[in-house]
Short mmCIF file of N, CA, C and O in Angstrom, two decimals:
data_model
loop_
_atom_site.label_atom_id
_atom_site.label_comp_id
_atom_site.label_asym_id
_atom_site.label_seq_id
_atom_site.Cartn_x
_atom_site.Cartn_y
_atom_site.Cartn_z
N GLN A 257 135.09 23.97 88.42
CA GLN A 257 135.60 24.94 87.47
C GLN A 257 136.37 26.01 88.21
O GLN A 257 135.88 26.56 89.18
N SER A 258 137.55 26.32 87.73
CA SER A 258 138.32 27.39 88.36
C SER A 258 138.02 28.71 87.66
O SER A 258 137.86 28.76 86.45
N GLU A 259 137.94 29.77 88.47
CA GLU A 259 137.63 31.08 87.93
C GLU A 259 138.93 31.87 87.75
O GLU A 259 139.83 31.77 88.57
N PRO A 260 139.03 32.65 86.66
CA PRO A 260 140.22 33.48 86.48
C PRO A 260 140.28 34.57 87.54
O PRO A 260 139.26 35.03 88.02
N LYS A 261 141.49 34.97 87.91
CA LYS A 261 141.66 36.02 88.91
C LYS A 261 141.64 37.36 88.20
O LYS A 261 142.59 37.74 87.54
N LYS A 262 140.52 38.07 88.32
CA LYS A 262 140.34 39.38 87.69
C LYS A 262 139.82 40.35 88.73
O LYS A 262 139.63 40.00 89.88
N SER A 263 139.53 41.56 88.28
CA SER A 263 139.03 42.58 89.19
C SER A 263 137.57 42.37 89.57
O SER A 263 137.06 43.01 90.45
N THR A 264 136.88 41.50 88.86
CA THR A 264 135.50 41.21 89.19
C THR A 264 135.33 39.71 89.32
O THR A 264 136.10 38.93 88.77
N THR A 265 134.32 39.29 90.07
CA THR A 265 134.02 37.87 90.20
C THR A 265 133.06 37.46 89.10
O THR A 265 132.57 38.30 88.36
N SER A 266 132.72 36.20 89.03
CA SER A 266 131.80 35.72 87.99
C SER A 266 130.42 36.33 88.16
O SER A 266 129.66 36.41 87.21
N GLU A 267 130.08 36.79 89.36
CA GLU A 267 128.78 37.43 89.58
C GLU A 267 128.81 38.91 89.20
O GLU A 267 127.79 39.57 89.27
N GLY A 268 129.96 39.43 88.82
CA GLY A 268 130.06 40.82 88.41
C GLY A 268 130.31 41.78 89.56
O GLY A 268 130.29 42.98 89.38
N LYS A 269 130.55 41.28 90.76
CA LYS A 269 130.83 42.16 91.89
C LYS A 269 132.23 42.72 91.74
O LYS A 269 133.15 42.02 91.34
N LYS A 270 132.38 44.02 92.09
CA LYS A 270 133.69 44.64 91.97
C LYS A 270 134.60 44.22 93.12
O LYS A 270 134.17 44.01 94.23
N LYS A 271 135.88 44.11 92.80
CA LYS A 271 136.89 43.79 93.79
C LYS A 271 137.07 45.00 94.71
O LYS A 271 137.10 46.13 94.26
N LYS A 272 137.18 44.74 96.01
CA LYS A 272 137.38 45.82 96.97
C LYS A 272 138.75 46.45 96.75
O LYS A 272 139.77 45.76 96.68
N ILE A 273 138.77 47.77 96.64
CA ILE A 273 140.01 48.49 96.44
C ILE A 273 140.58 48.87 97.80
O ILE A 273 139.89 49.44 98.64
N THR A 274 141.86 48.53 98.01
CA THR A 274 142.52 48.79 99.29
C THR A 274 143.83 49.54 99.04
O THR A 274 144.21 49.77 97.89
N GLU A 275 144.53 49.86 100.13
CA GLU A 275 145.81 50.57 100.02
C GLU A 275 146.84 49.81 99.17
O GLU A 275 147.70 50.42 98.57
N LYS A 276 146.72 48.50 99.12
CA LYS A 276 147.70 47.73 98.32
C LYS A 276 147.54 48.00 96.82
O LYS A 276 148.42 47.67 96.05
N HIS A 277 146.44 48.62 96.42
CA HIS A 277 146.20 48.94 95.01
C HIS A 277 146.70 50.33 94.62
O HIS A 277 146.59 50.71 93.45
N ILE A 278 147.24 51.11 95.57
CA ILE A 278 147.75 52.44 95.24
C ILE A 278 148.81 52.31 94.15
O ILE A 278 149.67 51.44 94.20
N GLY A 279 148.69 53.16 93.13
CA GLY A 279 149.59 53.11 91.98
C GLY A 279 149.02 52.35 90.81
O GLY A 279 149.56 52.40 89.70
N ARG A 280 147.90 51.64 91.04
CA ARG A 280 147.25 50.87 89.96
C ARG A 280 146.33 51.75 89.13
O ARG A 280 145.80 52.74 89.60
N LYS A 281 146.11 51.32 87.90
CA LYS A 281 145.21 52.01 86.99
C LYS A 281 143.76 51.70 87.39
O LYS A 281 143.43 50.55 87.68
N VAL A 282 142.92 52.74 87.40
CA VAL A 282 141.51 52.58 87.73
C VAL A 282 140.66 53.34 86.73
O VAL A 282 141.15 54.20 86.00
N LEU A 283 139.38 53.02 86.72
CA LEU A 283 138.41 53.73 85.88
C LEU A 283 137.39 54.35 86.80
O LEU A 283 136.82 53.67 87.66
N VAL A 284 137.16 55.66 86.64
CA VAL A 284 136.19 56.38 87.44
C VAL A 284 134.90 56.53 86.64
O VAL A 284 134.92 57.02 85.51
N GLN A 285 133.80 56.09 87.23
CA GLN A 285 132.49 56.12 86.57
C GLN A 285 132.18 57.53 86.06
O GLN A 285 132.36 58.51 86.78
N ASP A 286 131.73 57.63 84.84
CA ASP A 286 131.35 58.89 84.18
C ASP A 286 132.51 59.86 83.97
O ASP A 286 132.29 61.03 83.68
N LEU A 287 133.74 59.40 84.16
CA LEU A 287 134.90 60.26 83.91
C LEU A 287 135.87 59.53 82.99
O LEU A 287 135.49 59.12 81.91
N CYS A 288 137.11 59.40 83.43
CA CYS A 288 138.14 58.78 82.60
C CYS A 288 139.04 57.92 83.48
O CYS A 288 138.91 57.93 84.70
N PRO A 289 139.95 57.17 82.88
CA PRO A 289 140.90 56.40 83.68
C PRO A 289 141.86 57.30 84.44
O PRO A 289 142.02 58.48 84.12
N GLY A 290 142.51 56.70 85.43
CA GLY A 290 143.51 57.42 86.20
C GLY A 290 144.30 56.46 87.06
O GLY A 290 144.17 55.24 86.94
N ILE A 291 145.11 57.01 87.94
CA ILE A 291 145.96 56.22 88.84
C ILE A 291 145.46 56.43 90.27
O ILE A 291 145.27 57.57 90.71
N LEU A 292 145.28 55.34 90.99
CA LEU A 292 144.87 55.41 92.39
C LEU A 292 146.02 55.97 93.21
O LEU A 292 147.12 55.44 93.21
N ARG A 293 145.76 57.06 93.95
CA ARG A 293 146.80 57.73 94.74
C ARG A 293 146.50 57.75 96.24
O ARG A 293 147.40 57.98 97.03
N PHE A 294 145.25 57.53 96.64
CA PHE A 294 144.87 57.61 98.05
C PHE A 294 143.71 56.66 98.33
O PHE A 294 142.78 56.56 97.54
N VAL A 295 143.78 55.97 99.47
CA VAL A 295 142.67 55.15 99.97
C VAL A 295 142.54 55.49 101.45
O VAL A 295 143.49 55.35 102.21
N GLY A 296 141.36 55.97 101.84
CA GLY A 296 141.17 56.30 103.25
C GLY A 296 139.88 57.06 103.47
O GLY A 296 138.98 57.04 102.64
N GLU A 297 139.83 57.77 104.60
CA GLU A 297 138.63 58.50 104.97
C GLU A 297 138.77 59.98 104.64
O GLU A 297 139.85 60.56 104.74
N HIS A 298 137.65 60.59 104.25
CA HIS A 298 137.59 62.03 104.05
C HIS A 298 137.84 62.69 105.41
O HIS A 298 137.27 62.26 106.41
N HIS A 299 138.68 63.70 105.46
CA HIS A 299 139.09 64.28 106.75
C HIS A 299 137.95 64.96 107.50
O HIS A 299 138.04 65.13 108.71
N GLU A 300 136.86 65.34 106.82
CA GLU A 300 135.73 65.99 107.50
C GLU A 300 134.57 65.03 107.75
O GLU A 300 134.01 64.99 108.83
N THR A 301 134.21 64.27 106.72
CA THR A 301 133.00 63.44 106.81
C THR A 301 133.28 62.05 107.38
O THR A 301 132.37 61.40 107.87
N GLY A 302 134.54 61.60 107.28
CA GLY A 302 134.88 60.25 107.73
C GLY A 302 134.46 59.16 106.76
O GLY A 302 134.67 57.99 107.01
N LYS A 303 133.86 59.55 105.63
CA LYS A 303 133.43 58.57 104.63
C LYS A 303 134.64 58.06 103.85
O LYS A 303 135.58 58.79 103.57
N LYS A 304 134.60 56.78 103.48
CA LYS A 304 135.67 56.17 102.69
C LYS A 304 135.74 56.85 101.33
O LYS A 304 134.72 57.04 100.67
N ARG A 305 136.95 57.22 100.94
CA ARG A 305 137.16 57.87 99.66
C ARG A 305 138.42 57.33 99.01
O ARG A 305 139.36 56.90 99.67
N LEU A 306 138.43 57.38 97.68
CA LEU A 306 139.58 57.01 96.88
C LEU A 306 140.05 58.25 96.15
O LEU A 306 139.25 58.95 95.53
N GLY A 307 141.33 58.55 96.24
CA GLY A 307 141.90 59.68 95.53
C GLY A 307 142.52 59.20 94.23
O GLY A 307 143.34 58.29 94.24
N ILE A 308 142.09 59.81 93.14
CA ILE A 308 142.55 59.38 91.83
C ILE A 308 143.18 60.55 91.08
O ILE A 308 142.61 61.65 91.05
N GLU A 309 144.35 60.30 90.49
CA GLU A 309 144.97 61.25 89.56
C GLU A 309 144.48 60.87 88.17
O GLU A 309 144.88 59.83 87.62
N LEU A 310 143.59 61.68 87.62
CA LEU A 310 142.97 61.38 86.34
C LEU A 310 143.95 61.60 85.18
O LEU A 310 144.83 62.46 85.24
N ASP A 311 143.76 60.81 84.10
CA ASP A 311 144.59 60.95 82.91
C ASP A 311 144.31 62.26 82.18
O ASP A 311 145.19 62.81 81.51
N GLU A 312 143.10 62.76 82.28
CA GLU A 312 142.68 63.99 81.60
C GLU A 312 142.31 65.04 82.65
O GLU A 312 141.93 64.70 83.76
N PRO A 313 142.37 66.34 82.29
CA PRO A 313 142.04 67.40 83.25
C PRO A 313 140.53 67.54 83.46
O PRO A 313 139.91 68.53 83.11
N MET A 314 139.95 66.51 84.06
CA MET A 314 138.51 66.47 84.31
C MET A 314 138.21 66.50 85.81
O MET A 314 137.08 66.30 86.22
N GLY A 315 139.23 66.75 86.62
CA GLY A 315 139.09 66.70 88.06
C GLY A 315 138.74 68.04 88.68
O GLY A 315 138.42 69.01 87.99
N LYS A 316 138.86 68.08 90.01
CA LYS A 316 138.46 69.26 90.76
C LYS A 316 139.63 69.97 91.43
O LYS A 316 139.43 70.92 92.16
N GLY A 317 140.84 69.51 91.24
CA GLY A 317 141.97 70.16 91.90
C GLY A 317 143.26 69.43 91.65
O GLY A 317 143.42 68.73 90.65
N SER A 318 144.18 69.57 92.63
CA SER A 318 145.50 68.97 92.50
C SER A 318 145.82 68.02 93.65
O SER A 318 146.98 67.79 93.95
N GLY A 319 144.79 67.51 94.30
CA GLY A 319 144.99 66.55 95.39
C GLY A 319 144.71 67.13 96.76
O GLY A 319 144.77 66.41 97.75
N THR A 320 144.42 68.42 96.83
CA THR A 320 144.06 69.08 98.09
C THR A 320 142.58 69.44 98.02
O THR A 320 142.14 70.10 97.08
N PHE A 321 141.82 68.97 99.01
CA PHE A 321 140.38 69.22 99.04
C PHE A 321 140.00 69.80 100.39
O PHE A 321 140.38 69.24 101.43
N LYS A 322 139.30 70.93 100.37
CA LYS A 322 138.87 71.62 101.60
C LYS A 322 140.05 71.83 102.55
O LYS A 322 139.95 71.62 103.75
N GLY A 323 141.19 72.22 101.96
CA GLY A 323 142.37 72.55 102.75
C GLY A 323 143.19 71.37 103.24
O GLY A 323 144.19 71.55 103.91
N HIS A 324 142.80 70.15 102.88
CA HIS A 324 143.53 68.95 103.33
C HIS A 324 144.18 68.28 102.12
O HIS A 324 143.50 67.95 101.15
N GLN A 325 145.50 68.06 102.19
CA GLN A 325 146.19 67.42 101.07
C GLN A 325 146.16 65.91 101.22
O GLN A 325 146.65 65.35 102.20
N TYR A 326 145.57 65.24 100.21
CA TYR A 326 145.50 63.78 100.17
C TYR A 326 146.63 63.20 99.32
O TYR A 326 147.15 62.14 99.61
N PHE A 327 146.99 63.90 98.26
CA PHE A 327 148.07 63.51 97.35
C PHE A 327 148.37 64.71 96.47
O PHE A 327 147.67 65.72 96.54
N LYS A 328 149.41 64.63 95.63
CA LYS A 328 149.78 65.72 94.73
C LYS A 328 149.69 65.26 93.28
O LYS A 328 150.11 64.15 92.96
N CYS A 329 149.17 66.15 92.44
CA CYS A 329 149.17 65.91 91.00
C CYS A 329 148.93 67.25 90.30
O CYS A 329 148.77 68.28 90.95
N LYS A 330 148.87 67.21 88.97
CA LYS A 330 148.63 68.42 88.19
C LYS A 330 147.24 68.98 88.48
O LYS A 330 146.31 68.24 88.78
N SER A 331 147.11 70.29 88.34
CA SER A 331 145.83 70.97 88.54
C SER A 331 144.74 70.36 87.64
O SER A 331 145.01 70.03 86.48
N LYS A 332 143.57 70.22 88.19
CA LYS A 332 142.38 69.68 87.50
C LYS A 332 142.49 68.21 87.13
O LYS A 332 141.74 67.71 86.31
N HIS A 333 143.44 67.49 87.75
CA HIS A 333 143.59 66.06 87.48
C HIS A 333 143.20 65.20 88.69
O HIS A 333 143.28 63.98 88.62
N ALA A 334 142.79 65.82 89.80
CA ALA A 334 142.49 65.07 91.03
C ALA A 334 141.00 64.99 91.30
O ALA A 334 140.25 65.93 91.02
N ILE A 335 140.61 63.86 91.87
CA ILE A 335 139.24 63.69 92.32
C ILE A 335 139.23 62.74 93.52
O ILE A 335 140.05 61.82 93.59
N LEU A 336 138.34 63.01 94.46
CA LEU A 336 138.06 62.08 95.55
C LEU A 336 136.73 61.44 95.20
O LEU A 336 135.74 62.14 95.01
N ALA A 337 136.70 60.12 95.10
CA ALA A 337 135.49 59.43 94.67
C ALA A 337 135.08 58.38 95.68
O ALA A 337 135.91 57.81 96.39
N ALA A 338 133.78 58.12 95.71
CA ALA A 338 133.27 57.02 96.52
C ALA A 338 133.74 55.71 95.89
O ALA A 338 133.80 55.60 94.66
N PRO A 339 134.09 54.72 96.71
CA PRO A 339 134.60 53.44 96.16
C PRO A 339 133.65 52.80 95.13
O PRO A 339 134.13 52.17 94.19
N ALA A 340 132.36 52.99 95.28
CA ALA A 340 131.40 52.38 94.35
C ALA A 340 131.53 52.93 92.93
O ALA A 340 131.08 52.30 91.98
N LYS A 341 132.19 54.08 92.78
CA LYS A 341 132.33 54.69 91.46
C LYS A 341 133.68 54.40 90.80
O LYS A 341 133.98 54.94 89.74
N VAL A 342 134.48 53.55 91.44
CA VAL A 342 135.83 53.28 90.93
C VAL A 342 136.01 51.77 90.73
O VAL A 342 135.64 50.97 91.56
N THR A 343 136.61 51.43 89.57
CA THR A 343 136.87 50.03 89.22
C THR A 343 138.33 49.87 88.86
O THR A 343 138.89 50.68 88.12
N LEU A 344 138.96 48.82 89.37
CA LEU A 344 140.34 48.50 88.97
C LEU A 344 140.36 48.07 87.52
O LEU A 344 139.47 47.35 87.06
N ILE A 345 141.38 48.52 86.80
CA ILE A 345 141.58 48.07 85.43
C ILE A 345 142.62 46.97 85.47
O ILE A 345 143.72 47.16 85.99
N ASP A 346 142.28 45.81 84.93
CA ASP A 346 143.23 44.69 84.91
C ASP A 346 144.45 45.07 84.09
O ASP A 346 144.35 45.65 83.02
N SER A 347 145.61 44.72 84.63
CA SER A 347 146.84 45.01 83.88
C SER A 347 147.70 43.78 83.80
O SER A 347 147.48 42.82 84.46
#
């Protein structure tokens, strides 16, 4: 049986989000959809983070966190999230 190519596998595991997904629509757990704008490490902690420009003003800033600019967007539309809290939306 062939499996359809989606953001999740038949076991329900999430697809790993990488830099090639920048610009794609994502869903942030407990928030709202948005656009993936950054994939990389937090400049202080070194932990993997995803920068998302949220569709609604539910974020914490405009893409600059603790004095480091990850990306630019409207005020209160940016969030840095752990990869486990972000899911690609199939388009």
